Amino acid sequence: MIKDALKFAFPVYGLASTIAEQYVDSNKNSREILNSNDEQKIKLELIRKKAETEILEMEAKIAQELAISKRIENASIVEIEEYYEGSGSGNIGLSAEEKSLKFGASGEGKKVTKRVYRFTGGQE
């Protein structure tokens, strides 16, 4: 009952709590399947678990963004800096022709990541 009241009063808590509850329930089910030693069930559980993990990651990102937006809404001063970039590539090549053999390698990488949030005060 208290959990339900907190979920209603604080929607972000509710989402995070729901994600945590799903994780705990899923973990219990997985343990039971692993203890059964049934290879087919274990393979199916692994596939299900991978899909579930991706879904939980997406839900956690949503909960994080909702929490940030709530803090932005309630803060009197907000400072945000975000930079994202991430790429990399590489190439190794070999070519042979009648009178020549060429070998080469190249690589490129970039990484810029910065995420700073500062929230000061609160609106009354």
Short mmCIF file of C-alpha atoms in Angstrom, two decimals:
data_model
loop_
_atom_site.label_atom_id
_atom_site.label_comp_id
_atom_site.label_asym_id
_atom_site.label_seq_id
_atom_site.Cartn_x
_atom_site.Cartn_y
_atom_site.Cartn_z
CA MET A 1 0.00 0.00 0.00
CA ILE A 2 2.80 2.44 0.87
CA LYS A 3 4.60 1.43 -2.32
CA ASP A 4 1.48 2.21 -4.35
CA ALA A 5 1.15 5.63 -2.69
CA LEU A 6 4.81 6.42 -3.45
CA LYS A 7 4.34 5.36 -7.08
CA PHE A 8 1.36 7.69 -7.39
CA ALA A 9 3.03 10.62 -5.61
CA PHE A 10 6.39 10.24 -7.37
CA PRO A 11 5.90 8.83 -10.88
CA VAL A 12 9.66 8.45 -11.43
CA TYR A 13 9.95 6.41 -8.23
CA GLY A 14 7.06 4.33 -9.50
CA LEU A 15 8.79 3.57 -12.80
CA ALA A 16 12.11 2.79 -11.13
CA SER A 17 10.36 0.64 -8.54
CA THR A 18 8.46 -1.23 -11.25
CA ILE A 19 11.72 -1.89 -13.13
CA ALA A 20 13.32 -3.20 -9.92
CA GLU A 21 10.32 -5.43 -9.17
CA GLN A 22 10.43 -6.85 -12.72
CA TYR A 23 14.13 -7.59 -12.30
CA VAL A 24 13.63 -9.40 -8.99
CA ASP A 25 10.74 -11.50 -10.37
CA SER A 26 12.69 -12.33 -13.51
CA ASN A 27 15.74 -13.34 -11.49
CA LYS A 28 13.64 -15.74 -9.42
CA ASN A 29 12.16 -17.35 -12.55
CA SER A 30 15.59 -17.65 -14.15
CA ARG A 31 17.03 -19.38 -11.08
CA GLU A 32 14.22 -21.94 -11.16
CA ILE A 33 14.87 -22.67 -14.85
CA LEU A 34 18.64 -22.95 -14.30
CA ASN A 35 18.08 -25.35 -11.41
CA SER A 36 15.91 -27.56 -13.63
CA ASN A 37 18.97 -28.44 -15.79
CA ASP A 38 16.71 -28.63 -18.87
CA GLU A 39 18.95 -27.43 -21.73
CA GLN A 40 16.06 -26.43 -23.99
CA LYS A 41 14.39 -24.36 -21.26
CA ILE A 42 17.74 -22.76 -20.40
CA LYS A 43 18.35 -21.76 -24.05
CA LEU A 44 14.88 -20.26 -24.30
CA GLU A 45 15.39 -18.45 -20.99
CA LEU A 46 18.68 -17.00 -22.25
CA ILE A 47 16.94 -15.60 -25.35
CA ARG A 48 14.13 -14.21 -23.20
CA LYS A 49 16.59 -12.75 -20.71
CA LYS A 50 18.57 -10.94 -23.42
CA ALA A 51 15.38 -9.37 -24.78
CA GLU A 52 14.23 -8.49 -21.28
CA THR A 53 17.58 -6.88 -20.49
CA GLU A 54 17.30 -4.62 -23.53
CA ILE A 55 13.78 -3.61 -22.51
CA LEU A 56 14.86 -2.91 -18.91
CA GLU A 57 17.78 -0.79 -20.19
CA MET A 58 15.38 1.29 -22.27
CA GLU A 59 12.99 1.67 -19.33
CA ALA A 60 15.87 2.70 -17.05
CA LYS A 61 16.94 5.37 -19.55
CA ILE A 62 13.38 6.67 -19.66
CA ALA A 63 13.23 6.75 -15.85
CA GLN A 64 16.54 8.64 -15.77
CA GLU A 65 15.34 11.22 -18.30
CA LEU A 66 12.05 11.66 -16.42
CA ALA A 67 13.94 12.22 -13.16
CA ILE A 68 16.18 14.78 -14.86
CA SER A 69 13.21 16.60 -16.38
CA LYS A 70 11.46 16.68 -13.00
CA ARG A 71 14.54 18.21 -11.38
CA ILE A 72 14.79 20.76 -14.20
CA GLU A 73 11.15 21.64 -13.68
CA ASN A 74 11.64 22.23 -9.95
CA ALA A 75 15.06 23.92 -9.94
CA SER A 76 15.51 27.67 -9.93
CA ILE A 77 18.89 27.45 -11.72
CA VAL A 78 19.70 24.75 -14.26
CA GLU A 79 22.97 24.27 -16.13
CA ILE A 80 23.22 21.53 -18.74
CA GLU A 81 26.12 20.60 -21.01
CA GLU A 82 25.87 17.60 -23.30
CA TYR A 83 28.31 16.44 -25.93
CA TYR A 84 28.03 13.08 -27.62
CA GLU A 85 30.08 11.59 -30.39
CA GLY A 86 31.35 8.12 -30.80
CA SER A 87 32.70 6.47 -33.88
CA GLY A 88 35.53 4.30 -34.98
CA SER A 89 36.64 2.57 -38.12
CA GLY A 90 39.48 0.48 -39.36
CA ASN A 91 40.66 -1.06 -42.57
CA ILE A 92 43.24 -3.62 -43.52
CA GLY A 93 43.76 -4.31 -47.17
CA LEU A 94 45.73 -6.56 -49.44
CA SER A 95 45.70 -6.41 -53.19
CA ALA A 96 47.64 -8.44 -55.65
CA GLU A 97 48.20 -7.68 -59.29
CA GLU A 98 50.44 -9.26 -61.90
CA LYS A 99 53.60 -7.40 -60.94
CA SER A 100 52.83 -5.97 -57.51
CA LEU A 101 51.53 -6.80 -54.07
CA LYS A 102 50.06 -4.03 -51.89
CA PHE A 103 49.31 -4.19 -48.20
CA GLY A 104 47.92 -1.39 -46.06
CA ALA A 105 46.19 -0.61 -42.80
CA SER A 106 44.39 2.44 -41.53
CA GLY A 107 42.29 3.37 -38.55
CA GLU A 108 40.27 6.24 -37.22
CA GLY A 109 38.57 6.82 -33.94
CA LYS A 110 36.68 9.61 -32.23
CA LYS A 111 35.18 9.82 -28.81
CA VAL A 112 33.64 12.83 -27.17
CA THR A 113 31.36 12.28 -24.21
CA LYS A 114 30.37 14.82 -21.64
CA ARG A 115 27.15 15.10 -19.70
CA VAL A 116 26.98 17.63 -16.88
CA TYR A 117 23.79 18.61 -15.04
CA ARG A 118 23.69 21.11 -12.20
CA PHE A 119 20.47 21.86 -10.36
CA THR A 120 20.35 24.60 -7.78
CA GLY A 121 17.51 25.47 -5.45
CA GLY A 122 13.91 24.63 -5.92
CA GLN A 123 10.78 26.46 -6.76
CA GLU A 124 8.41 26.82 -3.89
#
